[in-house]
Coordinates of C-alpha atoms and ligand atoms in Angstrom, one line a residue:
X1 CA 113.1 79.0 80.0
X2 CA 113.3 76.5 82.8
X3 CA 116.5 74.8 84.1
X4 CA 116.8 72.1 86.6
X5 CA 120.1 71.9 88.5
X6 CA 120.8 68.7 90.4
X7 CA 122.4 69.3 92.8
X8 CA 121.3 73.0 93.1
X9 CA 123.9 75.4 91.9
X10 CA 125.1 77.8 94.6
X11 CA 127.1 80.5 93.1
X12 CA 125.8 83.6 94.9
X13 CA 128.9 83.8 96.9
X14 CA 131.8 83.3 94.5
X15 CA 135.1 82.5 96.1
X16 CA 138.3 80.9 94.9
X17 CA 137.1 77.4 96.0
X18 CA 134.2 77.4 93.5
X19 CA 135.0 75.7 90.3
X20 CA 133.0 74.2 87.5
X21 CA 132.6 71.1 89.8
X22 CA 129.9 73.2 91.5
X23 CA 127.7 72.7 88.5
X24 CA 125.7 69.5 88.5
X25 CA 126.3 66.9 85.9
X26 CA 124.1 67.3 82.8
X27 CA 123.4 70.9 83.4
X28 CA 123.1 72.9 80.2
X29 CA 122.3 76.4 81.3
X30 CA 123.2 78.7 84.1
X31 CA 120.6 81.3 84.8
X32 CA 121.5 84.6 86.6
X33 CA 119.2 87.4 87.7
X34 CA 121.3 90.4 88.6
X35 CA 120.7 92.7 90.5
X36 CA 118.3 90.1 91.7
X37 CA 114.6 90.5 92.5
X38 CA 113.8 91.6 95.1
X39 CA 116.9 91.9 97.3
X40 CA 119.3 93.7 94.9
X41 CA 122.1 91.3 95.4
X42 CA 124.5 91.1 92.4
X43 CA 126.0 88.1 90.8
X44 CA 129.5 88.4 89.2
X45 CA 128.5 87.8 85.6
X46 CA 132.1 87.4 84.2
X47 CA 133.1 85.0 87.0
X48 CA 130.0 82.9 86.6
X49 CA 130.5 82.8 82.8
X50 CA 134.1 81.5 83.2
X51 CA 132.9 78.7 85.6
X52 CA 129.8 77.8 83.5
X53 CA 131.6 77.7 80.2
X54 CA 134.4 75.5 81.7
X55 CA 131.6 73.1 82.6
X56 CA 130.1 73.3 79.1
X57 CA 127.0 75.3 80.1
X58 CA 125.6 78.4 78.4
X59 CA 124.7 81.4 80.5
X60 CA 121.6 83.5 80.4
X61 CA 121.3 86.7 82.3
X62 CA 118.0 88.3 83.3
X63 CA 119.0 91.9 82.9
X64 CA 115.6 93.4 83.6
X65 CA 116.5 95.3 86.8
X66 CA 119.7 96.9 85.3
X67 CA 118.3 97.5 81.8
X68 CA 120.6 97.5 78.8
X69 CA 121.7 101.0 79.9
X70 CA 123.0 99.7 83.2
X71 CA 124.7 96.5 82.3
X72 CA 125.9 94.6 79.2
X73 CA 125.9 90.9 80.1
X74 CA 126.9 89.8 76.5
X75 CA 130.1 91.9 76.8
X76 CA 130.8 90.2 80.1
X77 CA 130.6 86.7 78.5
X78 CA 126.9 85.7 78.7
X79 CA 125.4 83.8 75.8
X80 CA 121.9 85.2 76.2
X81 CA 120.4 88.2 77.8
X82 CA 116.7 88.5 78.6
X83 CA 114.6 91.5 79.5
X84 CA 111.1 91.9 80.6
X85 CA 110.3 94.8 78.3
X86 CA 107.2 95.4 80.4
X87 CA 109.6 97.2 82.7
X88 CA 112.3 99.8 81.9
X89 CA 112.4 99.2 78.2
X90 CA 108.7 99.9 77.6
X91 CA 108.9 102.2 80.5
X92 CA 105.3 103.2 81.1
X93 CA 103.6 100.1 82.5
X94 CA 101.1 99.9 79.7
X95 CA 102.3 96.9 77.7
X96 CA 103.7 93.5 78.4
X97 CA 106.5 91.8 76.6
X98 CA 109.8 90.0 76.8
X99 CA 113.0 89.9 74.8
X100 CA 116.0 87.6 74.4
X101 CA 119.2 88.7 72.7
X102 CA 122.5 87.0 71.8
X103 CA 124.6 85.7 69.1
X104 CA 122.8 85.2 65.8
X105 CA 123.2 81.4 65.7
X106 CA 122.1 80.9 69.3
X107 CA 119.0 83.1 68.7
X108 CA 118.2 81.3 65.5
X109 CA 118.1 78.0 67.3
X110 CA 115.6 79.5 69.8
X111 CA 113.4 81.0 67.1
X112 CA 112.9 77.6 65.4
X113 CA 111.4 76.4 68.7
X114 CA 109.7 79.6 69.8
X115 CA 106.6 79.6 67.7
X116 CA 105.8 76.1 69.1
X117 CA 106.7 76.3 72.7
X118 CA 107.0 79.9 74.0
X119 CA 103.4 81.1 74.0
X120 CA 101.6 84.0 72.4
X121 CA 102.9 86.6 70.0
X122 CA 102.9 90.2 71.0
X123 CA 100.1 92.3 69.5
X124 CA 101.1 95.0 67.0
X125 CA 99.8 97.8 69.3
X126 CA 101.9 96.5 72.3
X127 CA 104.9 96.2 70.1
X128 CA 104.4 99.8 69.0
X129 CA 104.0 101.1 72.5
X130 CA 107.2 99.3 73.6
X131 CA 109.2 100.4 70.6
X132 CA 108.1 104.0 71.2
X133 CA 108.9 103.8 74.9
X134 CA 112.3 102.3 74.2
X135 CA 113.5 105.5 72.3
X136 CA 113.7 107.4 75.6
X137 CA 115.3 104.6 77.5
X138 CA 118.8 106.3 77.9
X139 CA 117.3 109.5 79.1
X140 CA 114.9 107.8 81.4
X141 CA 117.6 105.6 83.0
X142 CA 119.7 108.7 83.7
X143 CA 116.8 110.4 85.4
X144 CA 115.8 107.1 87.2
X145 CA 119.3 106.8 88.6
X146 CA 119.6 110.4 89.8
X147 CA 116.1 110.3 91.4
X148 CA 116.7 106.9 93.0
X149 CA 119.9 108.1 94.6
X150 CA 118.2 111.1 96.1
X151 CA 115.4 108.9 97.5
X152 CA 117.8 106.2 98.7
X153 CA 119.8 108.9 100.5
X154 CA 116.8 110.4 102.2
X155 CA 115.5 107.0 103.3
X156 CA 119.0 106.0 104.6
X157 CA 119.3 109.2 106.6
X158 CA 115.9 108.8 108.3
X159 CA 116.4 107.5 111.8
X160 CA 113.3 105.3 111.6
X161 CA 114.7 103.4 108.7
X162 CA 116.8 100.3 109.6
X163 CA 118.3 99.6 106.2
X164 CA 118.2 100.6 102.6
X165 CA 119.7 98.5 99.9
X166 CA 120.4 100.3 96.6
X167 CA 123.3 99.5 94.3
X168 CA 124.1 103.2 93.9
X169 CA 124.7 103.7 97.7
X170 CA 128.2 103.2 99.1
X171 CA 126.5 101.0 101.8
X172 CA 125.6 98.3 99.2
X173 CA 127.5 95.2 100.3
X174 CA 128.9 94.6 96.8
X175 CA 129.8 98.2 95.9
X176 CA 133.0 97.1 94.1
X177 CA 131.1 94.6 91.9
X178 CA 128.5 97.3 91.2
X179 CA 131.2 99.6 89.9
X180 CA 132.8 96.9 87.8
X181 CA 129.6 95.6 86.3
X182 CA 127.1 98.4 86.1
X183 CA 127.3 101.7 84.3
X184 CA 123.9 102.9 85.7
X185 CA 122.5 101.7 89.0
X186 CA 118.9 101.9 87.9
X187 CA 116.1 102.7 90.3
X188 CA 115.2 99.5 92.3
X189 CA 115.8 99.5 96.0
X190 CA 114.6 97.9 99.2
X191 CA 114.1 99.4 102.7
X192 CA 112.6 98.4 106.0
X193 CA 111.8 100.3 109.2
X194 CA 113.4 99.6 112.6
X195 CA 111.3 97.3 114.8
X196 CA 110.9 94.1 112.7
X197 CA 107.7 92.6 111.5
X198 CA 105.6 94.3 114.3
X199 CA 106.3 97.6 112.8
X200 CA 106.8 96.8 109.1
X201 CA 103.8 94.5 108.5
X202 CA 101.1 97.1 109.6
X203 CA 103.1 99.8 107.9
X204 CA 102.4 98.0 104.6
X205 CA 98.6 98.7 105.1
X206 CA 99.3 102.2 106.3
X207 CA 101.4 103.0 103.2
X208 CA 98.8 101.5 100.8
X209 CA 96.1 103.7 102.4
X210 CA 98.0 106.9 102.7
X211 CA 100.2 107.3 99.6
X212 CA 98.9 110.1 97.4
X213 CA 101.3 110.0 94.5
X214 CA 103.5 106.9 94.8
X215 CA 101.5 103.8 93.9
X216 CA 101.2 100.7 96.1
X217 CA 101.7 98.1 93.4
X218 CA 104.0 95.4 92.2
X219 CA 105.8 95.6 88.8
X220 CA 108.6 98.1 88.2
X221 CA 110.4 100.3 85.8
X222 CA 107.5 102.6 85.1
X223 CA 107.5 106.4 85.0
X224 CA 105.4 106.1 88.2
X225 CA 107.0 105.2 91.5
X226 CA 105.7 101.8 92.8
X227 CA 106.2 100.3 96.2
X228 CA 105.1 97.0 97.8
X229 CA 105.7 95.0 100.9
X230 CA 107.4 91.6 100.5
X231 CA 107.4 89.5 103.7
X232 CA 110.3 87.0 103.8
X233 CA 108.4 84.0 105.2
X234 CA 105.8 83.9 102.5
X235 CA 108.3 84.7 99.8
X236 CA 110.5 81.9 100.8
X237 CA 107.5 79.6 101.0
X238 CA 106.0 80.5 97.6
X239 CA 108.8 81.7 95.4
X240 CA 112.2 80.5 96.2
X241 CA 113.2 76.9 96.7
X242 CA 116.3 77.3 99.0
X243 CA 117.8 75.3 101.8
X244 CA 118.4 76.6 105.3
X245 CA 121.7 78.2 104.3
X246 CA 120.0 79.9 101.3
X247 CA 117.2 81.1 103.6
X248 CA 119.7 82.6 106.0
X249 CA 121.5 84.3 103.2
X250 CA 118.3 85.8 101.9
X251 CA 117.5 87.0 105.4
X252 CA 120.9 88.7 105.6
X253 CA 119.6 91.0 102.9
X254 CA 115.9 91.1 103.6
X255 CA 115.4 90.5 107.3
X256 CA 111.7 89.5 108.0
X257 CA 110.6 91.6 105.0
X258 CA 111.3 94.5 102.8
X259 CA 109.5 97.3 101.0
X260 CA 110.5 97.1 97.3
X261 CA 110.5 100.5 95.7
X262 CA 110.7 101.2 92.0
X263 CA 111.6 104.8 91.8
X264 CA 109.8 106.5 88.9
X265 CA 110.4 109.8 87.1
X266 CA 108.6 112.1 89.4
X267 CA 110.4 114.9 91.3
X268 CA 112.5 113.3 94.0
X269 CA 111.3 115.7 96.6
X270 CA 107.7 114.7 95.9
X271 CA 108.5 111.0 96.1
X272 CA 110.3 111.4 99.4
X273 CA 107.7 113.6 101.0
X274 CA 104.9 111.2 99.9
X275 CA 106.7 108.2 101.3
X276 CA 107.5 110.0 104.6
X277 CA 103.9 111.4 105.0
X278 CA 102.4 107.9 104.3
X279 CA 104.7 106.3 106.9
X280 CA 104.4 109.3 109.2
X281 CA 108.2 109.3 109.7
Ligands
PLP1 C1 108.8 91.3 85.8 C2 110.0 90.5 85.6 C3 110.0 89.3 84.8 C4 108.8 88.9 84.1 O1 108.4 89.7 83.1 P1 106.8 90.0 82.7 O2 107.0 91.1 81.7 O3 106.1 90.4 83.9 O4 106.4 88.7 82.1 C5 111.2 88.6 84.7 N1 112.3 88.9 85.4 C6 112.4 90.0 86.1 C7 113.6 90.4 86.9 C8 111.2 90.8 86.3 O5 111.3 91.9 87.1

């Protein structure tokens, strides 16, 4: 689903001055990704829904990072919620899929277009893998959260680490919003070492070579822990179309780059010791 805002909508930092005037004329849909990939910044879903609905827009929330266990966007006022079921819902990194949920009449309107415009249909085997994975979602999310908190604490307490961003840590800049909006803080986090790009960039190669249990890979929400390096300059160039203010706000969270870590279901001590031995910290 693609949406063009003209002028771009800038609602990351909600304050009392922002009203429905912030939404460009003719906009039909406001799209929220929270906690957002990859920096784990939250958007206040209820507040954005109020503003968007006042401007006559529908709201879709990408809830992939939180999972349905962590957050219920429909209950907060969203019209649609989407998930990459490739991630936590399937849970094992072995099948790709996506889902969209919402009120029956809104979904029916999508379905009438879907077979024409939205690409291939999932194979029965993938659907079966995902449906089987989904049965353990509540148990896995409980374990993911507990393990992620242990890993985040260990990283945050290591003197070589500059910053860890995890919604379950009190150091998360939007801790109040996290508590209001999320029941489970999931297992996505970012961290970077002290010393800027000179230290972190080569560390990406070192980690990729030295990890023995954690995988150096993109994707997330698997039973396995996955880590990858995301340098800010190339990400801003290739992925996000922001202006100078948007770039600066991104850098407030990510500096020159971050390691994005998807904490799996392994023993927390094993994850921590593998990360630390790979980084030699
Ligand atoms: C992975 C991901 C997607 C895309 O899902 P695929 O299953 O890879 O097509 C969309 N949104 C978020 C937040 C994701 O992490």
